Tab-separated table of C-alpha atoms and ligand atoms in Angstrom:
chain	number	residue	atom	x	y	z
A	1	GLY	CA	-71.910	26.772	120.163
A	2	THR	CA	-74.133	24.641	117.988
A	3	THR	CA	-71.291	22.513	116.220
A	4	ALA	CA	-70.056	21.200	119.280
A	5	TYR	CA	-73.093	18.188	118.729
A	6	ILE	CA	-72.537	17.254	115.261
A	7	HIS	CA	-70.991	14.366	114.354
A	8	ALA	CA	-69.484	15.034	111.518
A	9	ARG	CA	-68.466	10.822	109.310
A	10	VAL	CA	-67.130	11.549	105.925
A	11	ALA	CA	-66.765	8.711	103.604
A	12	PRO	CA	-63.134	7.534	102.768
A	13	LEU	CA	-64.026	6.945	98.455
A	14	THR	CA	-65.640	9.694	98.111
A	15	SER	CA	-66.650	13.215	98.135
A	16	ARG	CA	-69.836	12.577	99.690
A	17	LEU	CA	-70.313	13.504	103.551
A	18	ILE	CA	-72.394	12.170	106.031
A	19	LEU	CA	-73.588	14.210	108.648
A	20	VAL	CA	-75.287	12.281	112.315
A	21	LEU	CA	-76.619	14.968	113.866
A	22	ALA	CA	-76.919	13.782	117.469
A	23	ASP	CA	-77.440	15.791	120.585
A	24	ASP	CA	-75.370	15.042	123.844
A	25	ARG	CA	-75.666	17.271	126.125
A	26	THR	CA	-77.425	17.716	129.280
A	27	ARG	CA	-80.887	20.069	129.544
A	28	GLU	CA	-79.001	22.387	131.482
A	29	GLN	CA	-76.470	23.303	128.886
A	30	ARG	CA	-79.097	23.236	126.097
A	31	VAL	CA	-81.493	25.318	128.044
A	32	GLU	CA	-78.559	27.523	129.197
A	33	SER	CA	-77.132	27.489	125.794
A	34	ILE	CA	-80.851	28.159	124.052
A	35	ARG	CA	-81.077	31.381	126.320
A	36	ARG	CA	-78.100	33.231	124.434
A	37	ASP	CA	-78.498	33.942	121.230
A	38	PHE	CA	-81.837	32.737	120.539
A	39	VAL	CA	-83.811	36.146	121.620
A	40	ALA	CA	-80.788	37.838	120.292
A	41	ASN	CA	-81.303	36.328	116.824
A	42	VAL	CA	-84.617	36.051	116.843
A	43	SER	CA	-84.765	40.430	117.075
A	44	HIS	CA	-82.810	40.686	114.380
A	45	GLU	CA	-84.768	37.842	112.319
A	46	LEU	CA	-87.567	39.850	113.071
A	47	LYS	CA	-86.523	43.778	112.053
A	48	THR	CA	-86.329	42.768	107.473
A	49	PRO	CA	-89.838	42.265	107.635
A	50	VAL	CA	-90.960	44.560	110.006
A	51	GLY	CA	-88.716	46.924	107.982
A	52	ALA	CA	-89.771	46.412	104.682
A	53	LEU	CA	-93.806	46.353	105.891
A	54	ASN	CA	-92.888	49.868	107.278
A	55	LEU	CA	-91.351	51.051	103.746
A	56	LEU	CA	-93.781	49.639	101.593
A	57	ALA	CA	-96.889	50.999	103.711
A	58	GLU	CA	-94.835	54.278	103.263
A	59	ALA	CA	-95.010	53.949	98.947
A	60	VAL	CA	-97.776	52.671	98.709
A	61	GLY	CA	-98.743	56.477	100.753
A	62	GLU	CA	-96.779	58.533	97.874
A	63	ALA	CA	-97.632	56.025	94.982
A	64	LYS	CA	-101.715	57.061	95.537
A	65	ASP	CA	-101.779	58.202	91.809
A	66	ASP	CA	-100.166	55.650	90.408
A	67	PRO	CA	-102.520	52.603	90.609
A	68	GLU	CA	-100.134	50.030	89.085
A	69	ALA	CA	-97.368	50.928	91.645
A	70	VAL	CA	-99.506	50.796	94.148
A	71	VAL	CA	-100.903	46.872	93.322
A	72	ARG	CA	-97.346	46.366	92.404
A	73	PHE	CA	-96.186	47.525	96.808
A	74	SER	CA	-99.124	45.815	97.971
A	75	SER	CA	-98.491	42.204	96.232
A	76	ARG	CA	-95.557	42.736	97.402
A	77	MET	CA	-96.676	43.689	102.344
A	78	HIS	CA	-98.896	40.988	101.368
A	79	LEU	CA	-95.851	38.565	100.430
A	80	GLU	CA	-93.476	39.697	103.686
A	81	SER	CA	-96.192	40.247	105.767
A	82	GLU	CA	-96.669	36.043	104.717
A	83	ARG	CA	-93.249	35.477	105.468
A	84	LEU	CA	-93.779	37.193	108.545
A	85	THR	CA	-96.893	34.673	109.675
A	86	ARG	CA	-94.639	31.521	109.327
A	87	LEU	CA	-91.053	33.223	110.660
A	88	VAL	CA	-93.675	34.047	114.226
A	89	GLN	CA	-95.369	30.615	114.075
A	90	GLN	CA	-91.577	28.470	113.501
A	91	ILE	CA	-91.187	30.195	116.084
A	92	ILE	CA	-93.404	29.431	118.476
A	93	ASP	CA	-92.203	25.314	117.800
A	94	LEU	CA	-88.518	26.504	117.375
A	95	SER	CA	-88.620	27.505	121.764
A	96	ARG	CA	-92.454	24.928	122.178
A	97	LEU	CA	-89.611	22.024	121.024
A	98	GLN	CA	-86.164	23.334	123.180
A	99	ASN	CA	-88.645	23.523	126.244
A	100	ASP	CA	-89.699	20.420	126.437
A	101	ILE	CA	-86.277	18.742	124.557
A	102	LEU	CA	-88.490	15.310	125.657
A	103	SER	CA	-92.322	14.725	124.144
A	104	ASP	CA	-94.745	14.340	127.035
A	105	ASP	CA	-97.017	13.647	123.786
A	106	ALA	CA	-95.574	10.033	121.443
A	107	THR	CA	-97.527	7.387	120.049
A	108	ALA	CA	-97.762	4.598	117.725
A	109	ILE	CA	-98.292	6.465	114.365
A	110	LYS	CA	-98.465	5.265	110.989
A	111	VAL	CA	-95.229	6.650	108.187
A	112	GLY	CA	-97.591	6.121	105.412
A	113	GLU	CA	-99.879	8.836	107.046
A	114	LEU	CA	-96.649	11.097	107.654
A	115	VAL	CA	-95.185	10.556	104.432
A	116	GLY	CA	-98.732	11.558	102.723
A	117	GLU	CA	-99.478	14.499	104.870
A	118	ALA	CA	-96.323	16.161	104.121
A	119	CYS	CA	-96.679	15.390	100.300
A	120	GLU	CA	-100.162	17.028	100.400
A	121	HIS	CA	-98.331	20.402	102.335
A	122	SER	CA	-96.085	20.619	99.157
A	123	ALA	CA	-98.311	19.881	96.560
A	124	THR	CA	-99.684	23.134	95.025
A	125	GLU	CA	-95.993	25.043	95.188
A	126	ALA	CA	-94.741	21.376	93.500
A	127	GLU	CA	-97.331	21.076	90.398
A	128	HIS	CA	-96.785	25.461	89.917
A	129	LYS	CA	-93.289	24.063	89.638
A	130	LYS	CA	-94.442	20.651	87.989
A	131	ILE	CA	-91.979	18.544	89.631
A	132	ASP	CA	-92.944	14.814	90.681
A	133	ILE	CA	-93.347	13.361	94.426
A	134	VAL	CA	-92.636	10.755	93.854
A	135	THR	CA	-93.088	8.265	97.169
A	136	SER	CA	-92.389	4.377	99.093
A	137	VAL	CA	-93.183	3.691	101.575
A	138	GLU	CA	-92.643	0.082	103.108
A	139	PRO	CA	-96.610	-1.166	104.545
A	140	ASP	CA	-97.256	-1.015	108.241
A	141	LEU	CA	-94.861	1.272	108.985
A	142	GLN	CA	-94.174	2.894	112.586
A	143	VAL	CA	-93.134	4.958	114.292
A	144	HIS	CA	-93.531	6.210	118.248
A	145	GLY	CA	-93.689	9.929	118.465
A	146	ASP	CA	-94.684	12.808	119.128
A	147	ARG	CA	-97.523	13.902	115.599
A	148	SER	CA	-97.319	17.342	115.110
A	149	GLN	CA	-93.679	17.773	115.797
A	150	LEU	CA	-93.426	14.665	113.508
A	151	HIS	CA	-95.659	16.055	111.153
A	152	ALA	CA	-93.304	19.387	110.885
A	153	ALA	CA	-90.258	17.971	110.491
A	154	VAL	CA	-91.090	15.662	107.159
A	155	SER	CA	-93.135	19.103	106.404
A	156	ASN	CA	-90.540	19.979	106.341
A	157	LEU	CA	-88.184	18.663	104.471
A	158	VAL	CA	-90.044	17.893	101.138
A	159	GLU	CA	-90.842	21.404	100.985
A	160	ASN	CA	-87.065	22.406	101.441
A	161	ALA	CA	-86.825	19.743	99.383
A	162	VAL	CA	-89.335	21.145	96.360
A	163	THR	CA	-88.212	24.866	97.432
A	164	TYR	CA	-84.117	23.845	96.126
A	165	SER	CA	-85.486	22.297	93.257
A	166	PRO	CA	-85.747	23.318	89.668
A	167	GLU	CA	-88.900	22.782	87.647
A	168	GLY	CA	-89.833	19.460	86.018
A	169	SER	CA	-87.756	17.388	88.268
A	170	ARG	CA	-88.580	15.196	91.063
A	171	VAL	CA	-88.140	14.537	94.835
A	172	THR	CA	-88.934	11.126	96.446
A	173	VAL	CA	-89.238	10.621	99.578
A	174	THR	CA	-88.620	7.089	100.702
A	175	ALA	CA	-90.049	4.539	104.449
A	176	LEU	CA	-87.757	1.727	105.238
A	177	LEU	CA	-86.985	-0.673	108.271
A	178	ASP	CA	-83.416	-0.385	109.523
A	179	ASP	CA	-82.041	-2.774	112.320
A	180	GLY	CA	-85.805	-1.718	114.225
A	181	ASP	CA	-85.341	2.136	112.673
A	182	VAL	CA	-87.649	3.736	110.265
A	183	ARG	CA	-85.442	5.369	107.736
A	184	LEU	CA	-87.296	8.279	105.639
A	185	THR	CA	-85.208	9.644	103.294
A	186	VAL	CA	-86.010	12.579	101.389
A	187	THR	CA	-83.987	13.405	98.533
A	188	ASP	CA	-83.734	15.508	95.725
A	189	ASN	CA	-82.489	16.226	92.463
A	190	GLY	CA	-81.600	20.312	93.089
A	191	ILE	CA	-78.904	22.469	93.755
A	192	GLY	CA	-77.639	20.728	96.454
A	193	ILE	CA	-75.237	22.155	99.533
A	194	PRO	CA	-71.160	22.777	99.564
A	195	GLY	CA	-69.309	20.446	101.629
A	196	GLU	CA	-67.790	23.268	103.855
A	197	GLU	CA	-71.790	24.732	104.751
A	198	LEU	CA	-73.129	20.912	105.621
A	199	ASP	CA	-72.626	21.879	109.349
A	200	ARG	CA	-74.178	24.438	110.100
A	201	ILE	CA	-77.049	24.411	107.647
A	202	PHE	CA	-79.257	22.748	110.935
A	203	GLU	CA	-77.969	26.036	113.008
A	204	ARG	CA	-80.580	28.149	113.945
A	205	PHE	CA	-81.634	30.909	111.296
A	206	TYR	CA	-78.504	29.637	109.028
A	207	ARG	CA	-79.076	30.274	105.452
A	208	VAL	CA	-76.844	28.936	102.393
A	209	ASP	CA	-77.925	32.199	100.367
A	210	PRO	CA	-79.526	34.598	102.569
A	211	ALA	CA	-80.513	36.224	98.856
A	212	ARG	CA	-82.288	33.812	97.540
A	213	ALA	CA	-83.573	32.221	100.972
A	214	ARG	CA	-85.238	35.927	101.249
A	215	ALA	CA	-86.593	35.557	97.337
A	216	THR	CA	-87.825	31.719	98.738
A	217	GLY	CA	-89.746	33.089	101.646
A	218	GLY	CA	-87.399	31.152	103.650
A	219	THR	CA	-86.921	32.055	107.310
A	220	GLY	CA	-83.608	29.699	107.832
A	221	LEU	CA	-85.755	27.464	111.208
A	222	GLY	CA	-87.550	25.120	108.713
A	223	LEU	CA	-83.749	22.357	109.475
A	224	SER	CA	-83.579	23.751	112.945
A	225	ILE	CA	-86.487	22.447	113.387
A	226	VAL	CA	-85.946	18.782	111.943
A	227	LYS	CA	-83.156	18.740	114.253
A	228	HIS	CA	-84.470	18.945	116.942
A	229	VAL	CA	-88.181	17.072	116.706
A	230	ALA	CA	-85.532	13.804	116.057
A	231	ALA	CA	-84.095	14.517	119.366
A	232	SER	CA	-87.206	15.009	120.781
A	233	ASN	CA	-88.780	11.979	119.819
A	234	GLY	CA	-85.611	9.087	120.115
A	235	GLY	CA	-83.674	9.200	116.570
A	236	THR	CA	-81.327	11.394	114.936
A	237	VAL	CA	-80.860	13.663	111.061
A	238	GLU	CA	-78.619	12.551	108.323
A	239	VAL	CA	-77.709	14.429	105.633
A	240	TRP	CA	-76.030	13.379	102.424
A	241	SER	CA	-75.354	16.185	99.497
A	242	GLU	CA	-73.247	17.558	95.958
A	243	PRO	CA	-73.496	20.923	94.425
A	244	GLY	CA	-75.530	20.712	91.157
A	245	LEU	CA	-76.335	16.375	92.144
A	246	GLY	CA	-79.266	16.999	94.710
A	247	SER	CA	-79.548	16.847	98.875
A	248	SER	CA	-80.830	13.618	100.457
A	249	PHE	CA	-82.440	14.299	103.826
A	250	THR	CA	-82.817	10.827	106.217
A	251	LEU	CA	-84.469	10.797	109.941
A	252	VAL	CA	-83.928	7.705	111.415
A	253	LEU	CA	-86.744	7.127	114.151
A	254	PRO	CA	-87.007	4.665	116.153
A	255	ALA	CA	-89.296	2.268	115.064
A	256	PHE	CA	-93.056	1.308	116.689
A	257	GLN	CA	-92.707	-2.645	116.626
A	258	HIS	CA	-96.731	-3.906	116.843
A	259	ASP	CA	-95.858	-6.721	120.268
A	260	ILE	CA	-97.867	-9.140	119.145
A	261	ASP	CA	-97.489	-11.015	122.468
A	262	GLU	CA	-99.509	-8.592	124.256
A	263	ASP	CA	-102.200	-8.636	122.157
A	264	SER	CA	-102.785	-12.674	122.553
A	265	GLU	CA	-102.121	-11.821	126.274
A	266	ARG	CA	-104.952	-9.023	125.669
A	267	ASN	CA	-107.386	-12.302	123.382
A	268	ARG	CA	-106.045	-14.459	126.361
A	269	ALA	CA	-107.175	-12.534	129.285
B	1	ADP	P1	-85.037	27.765	105.218
B	1	ADP	O1	-86.252	28.626	105.458
B	1	ADP	O2	-83.870	28.517	104.468
B	1	ADP	O3	-84.629	26.569	103.859
B	1	ADP	P2	-84.191	25.555	106.922
B	1	ADP	O4	-82.721	26.125	108.081
B	1	ADP	O5	-85.020	24.953	106.401
B	1	ADP	O6	-84.511	26.823	105.759
B	1	ADP	O7	-82.766	25.138	105.742
B	1	ADP	C1	-81.571	26.372	105.608
B	1	ADP	C2	-80.622	26.497	104.153
B	1	ADP	O8	-80.913	25.246	103.759
B	1	ADP	C3	-81.177	26.683	103.970
B	1	ADP	O9	-81.568	28.382	103.454
B	1	ADP	C4	-80.861	26.579	102.185
B	1	ADP	O10	-79.969	27.457	101.772
B	1	ADP	C5	-80.464	25.502	102.261
B	1	ADP	N1	-80.685	23.819	102.553
B	1	ADP	C6	-81.917	22.925	102.618
B	1	ADP	N2	-82.714	22.069	102.516
B	1	ADP	C7	-81.968	22.192	100.925
B	1	ADP	C8	-82.008	21.257	99.843
B	1	ADP	N3	-83.571	20.286	99.542
B	1	ADP	N4	-81.616	21.420	99.121
B	1	ADP	C9	-80.827	22.844	98.403
B	1	ADP	N5	-80.933	23.457	100.348
B	1	ADP	C10	-81.526	22.763	101.142
């Protein structure tokens, strides 16, 4: 199972649980276990929105003399089809990640740009909930990795922070250099995650509260994508959370060190 490669570190003096995620298994082992349950989960998850769409289509047909009901049912159809589109996109992202475990599209990426794009991605939702997104990124930070994968990972973290936070609260995104690694942290003051759930939230399709997640349009795939992106770009994910206080997710990625010697070599040539 997935828990086999989750290393838990419990800080003894506090109730905070820190999870460091890393995938130790060989590529073969991973591909094998992915084959075993991914298809089963996917077909199960697709049945929910498709079933809802079927029922709503029927209801629209029966309510044709009630214009208000038609409007209500069709707006729910719209929401369900948006969720279905999102689900299919995330399934595609995830299966791509699972199939090329090592990214071969790595380039140097400015961390400030990744953070800016992720905040932009959630700007409408944040504005809607009057949530302030505050960023603080050390200048000139760069990571080495797959741009679109890292974009998806950071965007997912910011999106979750906004989704699981109350109106009028604050989300903070920081990035700093620490011993050759970039530590990119997204912190919220939202509902938090119970300690016993922390090792499960990175599993595919896992949601702490399925009913609430459905209401927020969640798919349960976001953090699974984050975990795979971290692993395939040589990094890890850490999480800290306390119910009622908030959560903090940190992507730890190898920093791209701009090589000054190489530059001066080139200038000399
Ligand atoms: P979802 O699409 O449901 O958000 P994720 O894989 O991104 O799926 O997250 C899995 C579950 O972890 C969520 O359903 C939610 O219960 C919990 N979760 C993720 N991020 C946060 C957060 N910032 N605050 C509280 N709960 C969170």
